[in-house]
Coordinates of C-alpha atoms and ligand atoms in Angstrom, one line a residue:
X1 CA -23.5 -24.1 -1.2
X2 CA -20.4 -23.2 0.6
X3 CA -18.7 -22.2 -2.1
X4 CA -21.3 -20.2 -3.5
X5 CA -21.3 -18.4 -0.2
X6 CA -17.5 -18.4 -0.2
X7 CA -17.8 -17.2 -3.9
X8 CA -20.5 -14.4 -3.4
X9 CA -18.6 -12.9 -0.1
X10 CA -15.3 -12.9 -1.6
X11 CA -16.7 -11.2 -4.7
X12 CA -18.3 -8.5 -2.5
X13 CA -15.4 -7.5 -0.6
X14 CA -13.6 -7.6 -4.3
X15 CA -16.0 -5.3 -5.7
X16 CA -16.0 -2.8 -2.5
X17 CA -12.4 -2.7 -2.4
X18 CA -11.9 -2.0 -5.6
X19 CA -15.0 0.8 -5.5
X20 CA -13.0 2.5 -2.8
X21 CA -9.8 2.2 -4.2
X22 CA -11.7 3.8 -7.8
X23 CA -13.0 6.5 -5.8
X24 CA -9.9 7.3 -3.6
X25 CA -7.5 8.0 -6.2
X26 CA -10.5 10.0 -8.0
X27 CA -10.6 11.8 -5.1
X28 CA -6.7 12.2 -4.8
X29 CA -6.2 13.3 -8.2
X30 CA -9.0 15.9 -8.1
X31 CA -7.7 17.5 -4.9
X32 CA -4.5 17.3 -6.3
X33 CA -5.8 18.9 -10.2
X34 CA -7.2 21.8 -8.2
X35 CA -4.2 22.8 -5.8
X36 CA -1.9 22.7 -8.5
X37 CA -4.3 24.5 -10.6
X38 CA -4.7 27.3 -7.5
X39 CA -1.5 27.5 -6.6
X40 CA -0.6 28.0 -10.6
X41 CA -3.3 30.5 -11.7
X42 CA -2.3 32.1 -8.3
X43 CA 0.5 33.7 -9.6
X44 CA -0.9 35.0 -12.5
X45 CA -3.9 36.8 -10.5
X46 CA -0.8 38.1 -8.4
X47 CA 1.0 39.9 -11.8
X48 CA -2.8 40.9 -12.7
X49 CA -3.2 42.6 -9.2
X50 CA 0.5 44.2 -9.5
X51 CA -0.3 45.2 -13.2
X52 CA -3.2 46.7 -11.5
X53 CA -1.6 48.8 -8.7
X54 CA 1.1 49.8 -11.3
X55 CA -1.6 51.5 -13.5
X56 CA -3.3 53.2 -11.1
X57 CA -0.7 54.8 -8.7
X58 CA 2.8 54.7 -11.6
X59 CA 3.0 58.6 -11.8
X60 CA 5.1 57.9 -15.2
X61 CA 2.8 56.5 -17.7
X62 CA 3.4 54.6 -20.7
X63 CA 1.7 56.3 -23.7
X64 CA -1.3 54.7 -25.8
X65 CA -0.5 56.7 -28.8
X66 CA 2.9 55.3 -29.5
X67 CA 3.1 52.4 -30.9
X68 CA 6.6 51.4 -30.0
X69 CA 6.4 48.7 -27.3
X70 CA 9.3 49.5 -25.3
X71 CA 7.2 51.7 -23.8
X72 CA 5.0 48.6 -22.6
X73 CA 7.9 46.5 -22.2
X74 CA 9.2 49.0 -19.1
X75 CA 5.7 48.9 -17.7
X76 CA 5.4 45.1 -18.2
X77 CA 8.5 43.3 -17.7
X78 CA 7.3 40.0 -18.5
X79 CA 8.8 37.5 -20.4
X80 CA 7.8 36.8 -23.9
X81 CA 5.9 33.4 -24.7
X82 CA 7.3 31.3 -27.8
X83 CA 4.9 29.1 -27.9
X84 CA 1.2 29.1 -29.9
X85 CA 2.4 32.7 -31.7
X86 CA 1.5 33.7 -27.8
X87 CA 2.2 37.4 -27.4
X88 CA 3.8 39.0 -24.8
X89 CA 2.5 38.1 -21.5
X90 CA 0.8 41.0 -20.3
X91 CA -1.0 43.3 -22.7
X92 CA -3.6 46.0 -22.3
X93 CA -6.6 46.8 -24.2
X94 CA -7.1 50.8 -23.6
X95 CA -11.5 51.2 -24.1
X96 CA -13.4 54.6 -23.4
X97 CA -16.5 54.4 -21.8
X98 CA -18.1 53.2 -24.8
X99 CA -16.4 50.4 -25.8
X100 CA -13.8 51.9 -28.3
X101 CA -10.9 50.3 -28.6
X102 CA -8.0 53.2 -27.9
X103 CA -4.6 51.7 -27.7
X104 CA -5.3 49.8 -31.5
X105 CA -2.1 51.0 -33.1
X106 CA 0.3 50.5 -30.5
X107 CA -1.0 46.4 -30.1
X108 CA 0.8 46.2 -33.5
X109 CA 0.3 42.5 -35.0
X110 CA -1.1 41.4 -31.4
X111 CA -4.7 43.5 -32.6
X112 CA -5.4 40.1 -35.2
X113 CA -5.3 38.3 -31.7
X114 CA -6.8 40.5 -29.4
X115 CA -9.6 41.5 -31.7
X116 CA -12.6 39.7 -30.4
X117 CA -12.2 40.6 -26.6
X118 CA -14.7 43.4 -26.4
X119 CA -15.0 45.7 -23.0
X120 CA -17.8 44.4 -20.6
X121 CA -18.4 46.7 -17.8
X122 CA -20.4 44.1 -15.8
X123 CA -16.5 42.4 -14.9
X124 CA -15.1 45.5 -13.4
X125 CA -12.5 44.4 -11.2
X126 CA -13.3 40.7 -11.4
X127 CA -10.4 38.6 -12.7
X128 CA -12.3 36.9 -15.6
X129 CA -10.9 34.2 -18.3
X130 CA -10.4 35.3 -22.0
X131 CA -10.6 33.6 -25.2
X132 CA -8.4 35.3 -27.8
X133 CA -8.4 34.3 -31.2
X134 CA -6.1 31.2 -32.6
X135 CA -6.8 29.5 -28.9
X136 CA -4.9 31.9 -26.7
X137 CA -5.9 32.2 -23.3
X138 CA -6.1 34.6 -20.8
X139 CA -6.3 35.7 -17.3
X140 CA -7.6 39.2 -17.2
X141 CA -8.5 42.2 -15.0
X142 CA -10.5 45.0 -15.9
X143 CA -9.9 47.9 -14.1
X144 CA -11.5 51.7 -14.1
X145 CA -8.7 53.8 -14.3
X146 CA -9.7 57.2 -11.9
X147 CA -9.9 60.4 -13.6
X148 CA -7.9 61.8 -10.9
X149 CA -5.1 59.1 -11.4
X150 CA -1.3 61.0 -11.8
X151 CA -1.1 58.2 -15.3
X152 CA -2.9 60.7 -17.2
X153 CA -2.7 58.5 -20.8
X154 CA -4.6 55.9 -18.5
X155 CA -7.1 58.5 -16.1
X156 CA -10.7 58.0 -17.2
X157 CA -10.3 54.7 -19.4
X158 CA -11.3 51.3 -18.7
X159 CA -8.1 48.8 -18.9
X160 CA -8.1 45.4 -19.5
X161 CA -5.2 44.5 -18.3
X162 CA -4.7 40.6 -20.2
X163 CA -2.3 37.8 -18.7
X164 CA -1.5 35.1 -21.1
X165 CA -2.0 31.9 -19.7
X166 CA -1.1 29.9 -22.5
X167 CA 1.7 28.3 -20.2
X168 CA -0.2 27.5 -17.8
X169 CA -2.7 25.8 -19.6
X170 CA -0.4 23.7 -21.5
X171 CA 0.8 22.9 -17.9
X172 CA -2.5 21.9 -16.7
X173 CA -3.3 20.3 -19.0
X174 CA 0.1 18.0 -19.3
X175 CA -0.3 17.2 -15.8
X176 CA -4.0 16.2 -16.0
X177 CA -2.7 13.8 -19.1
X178 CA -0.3 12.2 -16.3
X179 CA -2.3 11.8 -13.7
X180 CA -5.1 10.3 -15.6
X181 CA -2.4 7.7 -16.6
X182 CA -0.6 7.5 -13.1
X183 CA -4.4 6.8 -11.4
X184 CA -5.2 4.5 -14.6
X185 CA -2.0 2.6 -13.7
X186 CA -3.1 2.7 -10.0
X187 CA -5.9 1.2 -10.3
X188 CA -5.0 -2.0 -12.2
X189 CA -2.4 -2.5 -9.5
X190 CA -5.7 -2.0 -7.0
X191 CA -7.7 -4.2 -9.1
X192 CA -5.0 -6.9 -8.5
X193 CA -4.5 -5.9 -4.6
X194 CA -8.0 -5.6 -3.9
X195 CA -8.1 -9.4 -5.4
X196 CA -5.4 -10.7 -3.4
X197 CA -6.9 -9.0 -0.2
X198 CA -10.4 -10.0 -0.7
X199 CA -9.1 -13.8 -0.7
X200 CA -6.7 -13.0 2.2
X201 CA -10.0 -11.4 3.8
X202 CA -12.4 -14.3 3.2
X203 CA -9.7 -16.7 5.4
X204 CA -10.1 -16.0 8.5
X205 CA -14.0 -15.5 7.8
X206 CA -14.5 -19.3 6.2
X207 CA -12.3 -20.9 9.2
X208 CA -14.6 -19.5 11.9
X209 CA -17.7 -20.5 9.5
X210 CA -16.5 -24.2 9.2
X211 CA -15.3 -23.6 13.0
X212 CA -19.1 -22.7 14.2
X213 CA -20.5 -25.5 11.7
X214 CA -18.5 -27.9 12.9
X215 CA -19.1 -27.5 16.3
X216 CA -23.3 -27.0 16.1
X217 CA -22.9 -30.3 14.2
X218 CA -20.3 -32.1 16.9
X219 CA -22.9 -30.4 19.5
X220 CA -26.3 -31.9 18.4
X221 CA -24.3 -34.8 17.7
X222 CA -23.1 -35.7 21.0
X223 CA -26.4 -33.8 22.7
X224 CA -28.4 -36.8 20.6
X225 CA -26.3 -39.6 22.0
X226 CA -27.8 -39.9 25.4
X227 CA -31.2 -38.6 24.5
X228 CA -31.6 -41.4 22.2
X229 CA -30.3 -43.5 25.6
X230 CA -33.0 -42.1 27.8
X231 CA -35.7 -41.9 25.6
X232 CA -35.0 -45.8 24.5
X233 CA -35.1 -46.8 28.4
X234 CA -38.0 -44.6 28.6
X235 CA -39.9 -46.3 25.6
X236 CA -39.0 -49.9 27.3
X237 CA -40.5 -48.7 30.8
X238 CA -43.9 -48.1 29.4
X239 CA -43.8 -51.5 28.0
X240 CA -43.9 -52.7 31.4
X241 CA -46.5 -50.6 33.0
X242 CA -47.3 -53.5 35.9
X243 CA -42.7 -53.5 36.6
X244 CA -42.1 -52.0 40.6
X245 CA -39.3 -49.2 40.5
X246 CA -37.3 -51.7 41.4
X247 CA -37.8 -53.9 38.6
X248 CA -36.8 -51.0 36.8
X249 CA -34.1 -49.7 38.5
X250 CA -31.1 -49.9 36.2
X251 CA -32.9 -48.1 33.5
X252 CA -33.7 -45.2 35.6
X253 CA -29.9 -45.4 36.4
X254 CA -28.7 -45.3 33.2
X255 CA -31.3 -42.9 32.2
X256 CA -30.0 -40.5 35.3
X257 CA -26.5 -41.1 34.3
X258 CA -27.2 -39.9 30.6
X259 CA -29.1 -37.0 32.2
X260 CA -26.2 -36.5 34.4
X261 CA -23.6 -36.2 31.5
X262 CA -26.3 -34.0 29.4
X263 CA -25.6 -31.3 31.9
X264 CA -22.5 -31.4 32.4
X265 CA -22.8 -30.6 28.4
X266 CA -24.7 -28.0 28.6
X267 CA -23.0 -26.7 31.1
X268 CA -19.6 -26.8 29.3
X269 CA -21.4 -25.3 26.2
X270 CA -22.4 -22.8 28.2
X271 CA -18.9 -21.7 29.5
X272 CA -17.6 -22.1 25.9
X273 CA -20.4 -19.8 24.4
X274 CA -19.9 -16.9 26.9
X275 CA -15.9 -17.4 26.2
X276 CA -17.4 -16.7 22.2
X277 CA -19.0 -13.5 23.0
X278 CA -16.7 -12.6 26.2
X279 CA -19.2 -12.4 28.9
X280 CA -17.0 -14.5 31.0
X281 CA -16.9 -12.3 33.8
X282 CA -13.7 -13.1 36.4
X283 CA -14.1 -13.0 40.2
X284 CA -10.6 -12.7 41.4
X285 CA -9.3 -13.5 45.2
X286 CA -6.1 -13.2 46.7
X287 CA -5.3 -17.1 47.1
X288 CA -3.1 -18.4 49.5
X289 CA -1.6 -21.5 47.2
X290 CA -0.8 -23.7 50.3
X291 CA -4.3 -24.5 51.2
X292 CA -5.9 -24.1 48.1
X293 CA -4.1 -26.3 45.7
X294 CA -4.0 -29.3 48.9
X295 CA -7.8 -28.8 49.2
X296 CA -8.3 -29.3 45.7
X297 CA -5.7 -32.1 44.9
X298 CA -6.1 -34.3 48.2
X299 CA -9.3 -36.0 47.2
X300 CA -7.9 -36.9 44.2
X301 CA -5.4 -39.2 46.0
X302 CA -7.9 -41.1 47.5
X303 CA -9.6 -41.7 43.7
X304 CA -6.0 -42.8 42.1
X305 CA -5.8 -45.0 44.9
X306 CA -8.6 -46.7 44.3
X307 CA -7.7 -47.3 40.8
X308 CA -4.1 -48.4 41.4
X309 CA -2.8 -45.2 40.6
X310 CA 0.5 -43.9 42.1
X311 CA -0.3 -40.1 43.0
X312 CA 2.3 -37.1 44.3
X313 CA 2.4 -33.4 44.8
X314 CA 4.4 -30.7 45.4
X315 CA 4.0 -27.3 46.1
X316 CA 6.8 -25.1 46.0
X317 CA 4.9 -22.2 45.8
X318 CA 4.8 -19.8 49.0
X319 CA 3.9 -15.9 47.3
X320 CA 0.6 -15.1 47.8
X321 CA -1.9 -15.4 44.4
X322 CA -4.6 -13.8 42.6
X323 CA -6.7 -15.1 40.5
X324 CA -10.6 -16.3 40.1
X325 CA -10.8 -19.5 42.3
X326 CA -13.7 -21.6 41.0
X327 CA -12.4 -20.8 37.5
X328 CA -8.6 -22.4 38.1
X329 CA -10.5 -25.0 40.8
X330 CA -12.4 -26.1 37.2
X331 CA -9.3 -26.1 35.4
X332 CA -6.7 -28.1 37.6
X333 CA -9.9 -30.3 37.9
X334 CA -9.9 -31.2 33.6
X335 CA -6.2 -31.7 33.5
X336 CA -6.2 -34.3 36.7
X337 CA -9.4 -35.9 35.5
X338 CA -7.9 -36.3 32.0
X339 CA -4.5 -37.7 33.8
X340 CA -6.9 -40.5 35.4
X341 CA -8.8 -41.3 32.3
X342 CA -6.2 -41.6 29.8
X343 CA -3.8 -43.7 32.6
X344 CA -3.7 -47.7 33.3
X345 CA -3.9 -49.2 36.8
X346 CA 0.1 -49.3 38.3
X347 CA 0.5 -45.9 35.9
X348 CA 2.0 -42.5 37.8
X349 CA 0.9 -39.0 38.0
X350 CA 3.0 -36.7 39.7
X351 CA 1.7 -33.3 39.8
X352 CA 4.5 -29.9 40.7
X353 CA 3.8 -26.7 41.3
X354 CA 6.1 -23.7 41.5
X355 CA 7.4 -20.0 40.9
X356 CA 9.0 -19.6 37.4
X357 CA 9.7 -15.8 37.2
X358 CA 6.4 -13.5 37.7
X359 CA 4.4 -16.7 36.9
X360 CA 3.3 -20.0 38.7
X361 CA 4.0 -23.2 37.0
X362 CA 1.6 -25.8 37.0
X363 CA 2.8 -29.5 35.4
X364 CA 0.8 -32.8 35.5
X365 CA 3.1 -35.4 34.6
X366 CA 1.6 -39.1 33.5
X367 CA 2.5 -42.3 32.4
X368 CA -0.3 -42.8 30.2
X369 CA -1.7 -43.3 26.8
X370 CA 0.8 -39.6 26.0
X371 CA -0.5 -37.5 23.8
X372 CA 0.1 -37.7 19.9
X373 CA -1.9 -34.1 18.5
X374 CA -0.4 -32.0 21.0
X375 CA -2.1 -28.8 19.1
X376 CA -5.4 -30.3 18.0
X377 CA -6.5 -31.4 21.6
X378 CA -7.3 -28.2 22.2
X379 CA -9.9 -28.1 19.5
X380 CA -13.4 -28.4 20.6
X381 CA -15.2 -32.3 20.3
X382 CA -11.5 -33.4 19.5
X383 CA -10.4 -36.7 20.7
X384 CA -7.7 -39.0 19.9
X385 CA -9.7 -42.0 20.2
X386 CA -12.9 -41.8 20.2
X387 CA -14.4 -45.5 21.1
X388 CA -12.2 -45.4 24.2
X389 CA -13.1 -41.7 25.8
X390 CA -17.2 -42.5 24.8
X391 CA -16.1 -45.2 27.6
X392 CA -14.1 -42.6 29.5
X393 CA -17.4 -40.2 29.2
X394 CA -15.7 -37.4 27.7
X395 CA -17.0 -35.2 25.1
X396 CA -13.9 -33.4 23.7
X397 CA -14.2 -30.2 25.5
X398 CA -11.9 -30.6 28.6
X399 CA -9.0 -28.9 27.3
X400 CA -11.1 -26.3 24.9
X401 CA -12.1 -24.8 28.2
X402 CA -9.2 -24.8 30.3
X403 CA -7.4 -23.0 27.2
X404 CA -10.6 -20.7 27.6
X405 CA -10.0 -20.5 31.5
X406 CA -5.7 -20.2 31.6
X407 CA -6.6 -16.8 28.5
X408 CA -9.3 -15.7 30.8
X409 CA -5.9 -15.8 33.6
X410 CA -3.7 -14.0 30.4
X411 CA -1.3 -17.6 31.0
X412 CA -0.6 -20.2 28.6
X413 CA -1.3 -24.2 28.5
X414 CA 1.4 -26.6 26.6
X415 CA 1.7 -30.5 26.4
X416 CA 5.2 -32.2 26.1
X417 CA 5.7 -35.9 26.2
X418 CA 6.4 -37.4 29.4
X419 CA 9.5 -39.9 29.1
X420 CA 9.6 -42.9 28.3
X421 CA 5.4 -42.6 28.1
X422 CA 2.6 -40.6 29.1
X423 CA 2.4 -36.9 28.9
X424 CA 3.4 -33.7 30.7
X425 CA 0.5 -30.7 30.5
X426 CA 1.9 -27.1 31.6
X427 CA 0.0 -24.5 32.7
X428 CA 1.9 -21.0 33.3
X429 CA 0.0 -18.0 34.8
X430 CA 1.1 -14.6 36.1
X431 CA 0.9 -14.4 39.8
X432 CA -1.5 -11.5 40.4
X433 CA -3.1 -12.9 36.6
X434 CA -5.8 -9.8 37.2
X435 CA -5.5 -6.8 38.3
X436 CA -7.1 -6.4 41.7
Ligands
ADP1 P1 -12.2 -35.4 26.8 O1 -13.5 -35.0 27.4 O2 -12.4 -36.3 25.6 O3 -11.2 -35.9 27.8 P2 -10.5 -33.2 26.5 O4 -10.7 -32.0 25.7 O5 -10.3 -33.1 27.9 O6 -11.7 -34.1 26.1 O7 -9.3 -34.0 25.8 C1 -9.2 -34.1 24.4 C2 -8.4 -35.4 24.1 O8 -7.1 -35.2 24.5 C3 -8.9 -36.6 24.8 O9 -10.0 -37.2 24.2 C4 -7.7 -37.5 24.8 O10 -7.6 -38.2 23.6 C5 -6.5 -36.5 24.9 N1 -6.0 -36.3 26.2 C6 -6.2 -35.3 27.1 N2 -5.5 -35.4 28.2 C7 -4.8 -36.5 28.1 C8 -3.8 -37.2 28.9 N3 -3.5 -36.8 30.1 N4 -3.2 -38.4 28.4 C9 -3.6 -38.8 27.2 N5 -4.5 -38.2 26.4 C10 -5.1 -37.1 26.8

């Protein structure tokens, strides 16, 4: 099922990928066809235009009658084309207003060529493409020479003034040939980069999935624990409908216990959940460390005590502080309670705080059980052992939030062994954490 899932997603963000990639380079290589094909024609419609200008306003004319081309050649200095039998570049067809053909003779053996362009009035002064005979192509303009023009061989006639393009074509159509095979190429490389990133893409995607399993699963698992508890005391009371509260009374303890630690659950649940989809919203204070960290850390003496439990502090710290208060009150509150569980009677913790840089340093130091997964504590549900911490009433999510709380503060939370046993936790936060 996973895998299908796994399977289906990965293959969608193959296919997309590679959709996108398809149409980009189409794109690309169309934008790029049509500039190059612009900027290439471009030129030509520029000697058409010039041809034009020449014709019309050149007070020495070449004649039509004459069919030497040297004539031509002086009004059109353009190179001749070797390939495809192309003629010269530029050539005129000469027509009277009905359609006659005038300049015939001097066209020479470029007439077999020419022979099918015929004069169409409807593309006066439009640049037009021509088709000539044994797949020569043109670019041409067709002009209306005035009667009044000084080239009198010209004044009156309709001139088609032809720009081979043969060059141009075989040009375009060279370049289209590579860039179809560069895209082609392209692609497959896409194909195989839009594979590689559609499994690099799915990682981060399945971790979070088996993340948020995991922990619905770890959740109803440890939510079931103590309802099972109360709702087997619960079953026994009614068995004993005539029992005194009295009777009964370490059932409903146990029962208000469970409820007890069901809360504190939910409550943790909570705080991780809002974390998830950052509503955590921080009320910051300007702390004075002195009296805040004694106020927090003084009961805590009394509680070690009782358990046999050697417990110190020191606070070097005297710059003021800023950060939210109830938020690093929970956290020092995790790390000490975890120091308690997880020590023996005649066991130490020794607790320092002080200024390292722009930060505040915050160490427990124990001589406990220590600490073996030094990364994986951090983990929500996780616990090292978990037949002794069911004991201990922990659930695993300590240390998941205070990671939550010291990111919230923009610090950072390490554990290093304690020597010869036990474990030191580190907590280091910027002094003004938020901005006021
Ligand atoms: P729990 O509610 O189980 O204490 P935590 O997230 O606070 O959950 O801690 C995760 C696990 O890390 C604990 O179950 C315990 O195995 C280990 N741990 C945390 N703090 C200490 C410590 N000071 N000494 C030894 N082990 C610890």
């Amino acid at each position: 099922m996973e895998n299908n899932i796994n399977r289906s997603q990965q293959n969608r963000f193959f296919i997309s990928s590679l959709v996108s990639f398809a149409l980009l380079f189409a794109i690309l290589g169309l934008v790029v066809l049509t500039l190059f094909k612009t900027v290439i024609y471009n030129n030509v419609d520029h000697d058409l235009t010039l041809n034009k200008t020449m014709l019309t306003q050149a007070s020495e004319a070449p004649s039509i009658n004459q069919p030497d081309q040297s004539q031509f050649s002086t009004m059109m200095p353009r190179r001749f084309i070797g390939a495809n039998n192309a003629p010269f570049r530029t050539n005129l067809l000469v027509f009277n207003a009905n359609g006659k053909l005038l300049n015939k003779a001097s066209l020479g053996d470029r007439f077999d060529l020419l022979s099918n362009i015929k004069l169409n009035k409807k593309h006066l002064n439009q640049i037009q493409n021509y088709y000539a005979n044994q797949g020569s192509s043109f670019r041409a303009l067709l002009i209306k020479v005035p009667k009044s023009s000084p080239n009198f061989i010209y004044a009156g006639k309709y001139v088609l003034i032809l720009e081979n393009t043969d060059s141009e074509r075989i040009a375009v159509q060279s370049f289209q040939t590579v860039l179809i095979i560069a895209m082609l190429i392209f692609w497959v490389i896409s194909i195989l980069l839009s594979y590689f990133l559609s499994k690099r893409n799915m990682r981060p995607i399945l971790k979070s999935w088996n993340q948020q399993k995991e922990f619905v699963y770890d959740a109803a698992h440890e939510l079931r624990t103590p309802l099972t508890i109360i709702q087997n005391k619960m079953e026994y009371m009614l068995t004993k409908p005539n029992s005194k509260i009295i009777d009964e009374s370490e059932s409903i303890a146990t029962s208000l216990s469970e409820i007890t630690r069901l809360e504190q659950l939910t409550n943790n649940l909570l705080v991780l959940a809002r974390s998830d989809s950052n509503t955590n919203v921080l009320k910051p204070e300007t702390i004075n460390p002195q009296t805040f960290f004694r106020t927090i850390l003084e009961p805590f003496r009394a509680i070690a005590l009782s358990q046999n439990k050697e417990f110190n502090f020191q606070n070097d710290l005297k710059s003021e502080l800023y950060f939210d208060p109830n938020q690093i009150k929970e956290l020092i509150i995790i790390l000490i309670d975890n120091s308690l569980k997880y020590t023996d009677t005649g066991d130490s913790i020794n607790i320092r705080i002080k200024k390292h840089k722009n930060n505040w340093l915050f160490s427990i130091i124990d001589t406990g059980t220590g600490i073996k997964d030094k990364n994986q504590v951090f983990d929500r549900f996780f616990r090292e052992e978990k037949s002794r911490n069911r004991k201990t009433g922990g659930s695993g999510l300590g240390l998941s939030i205070a990671s939550v709380i010291v990111k919230n503060h923009h610090g950072r939370i390490w554990i290093e062994d304690n020597q010869p046993k036990g474990s030191i936790v580190n907590i280091e936060i910027p002094l003004r954490s938020v901005k006021p």
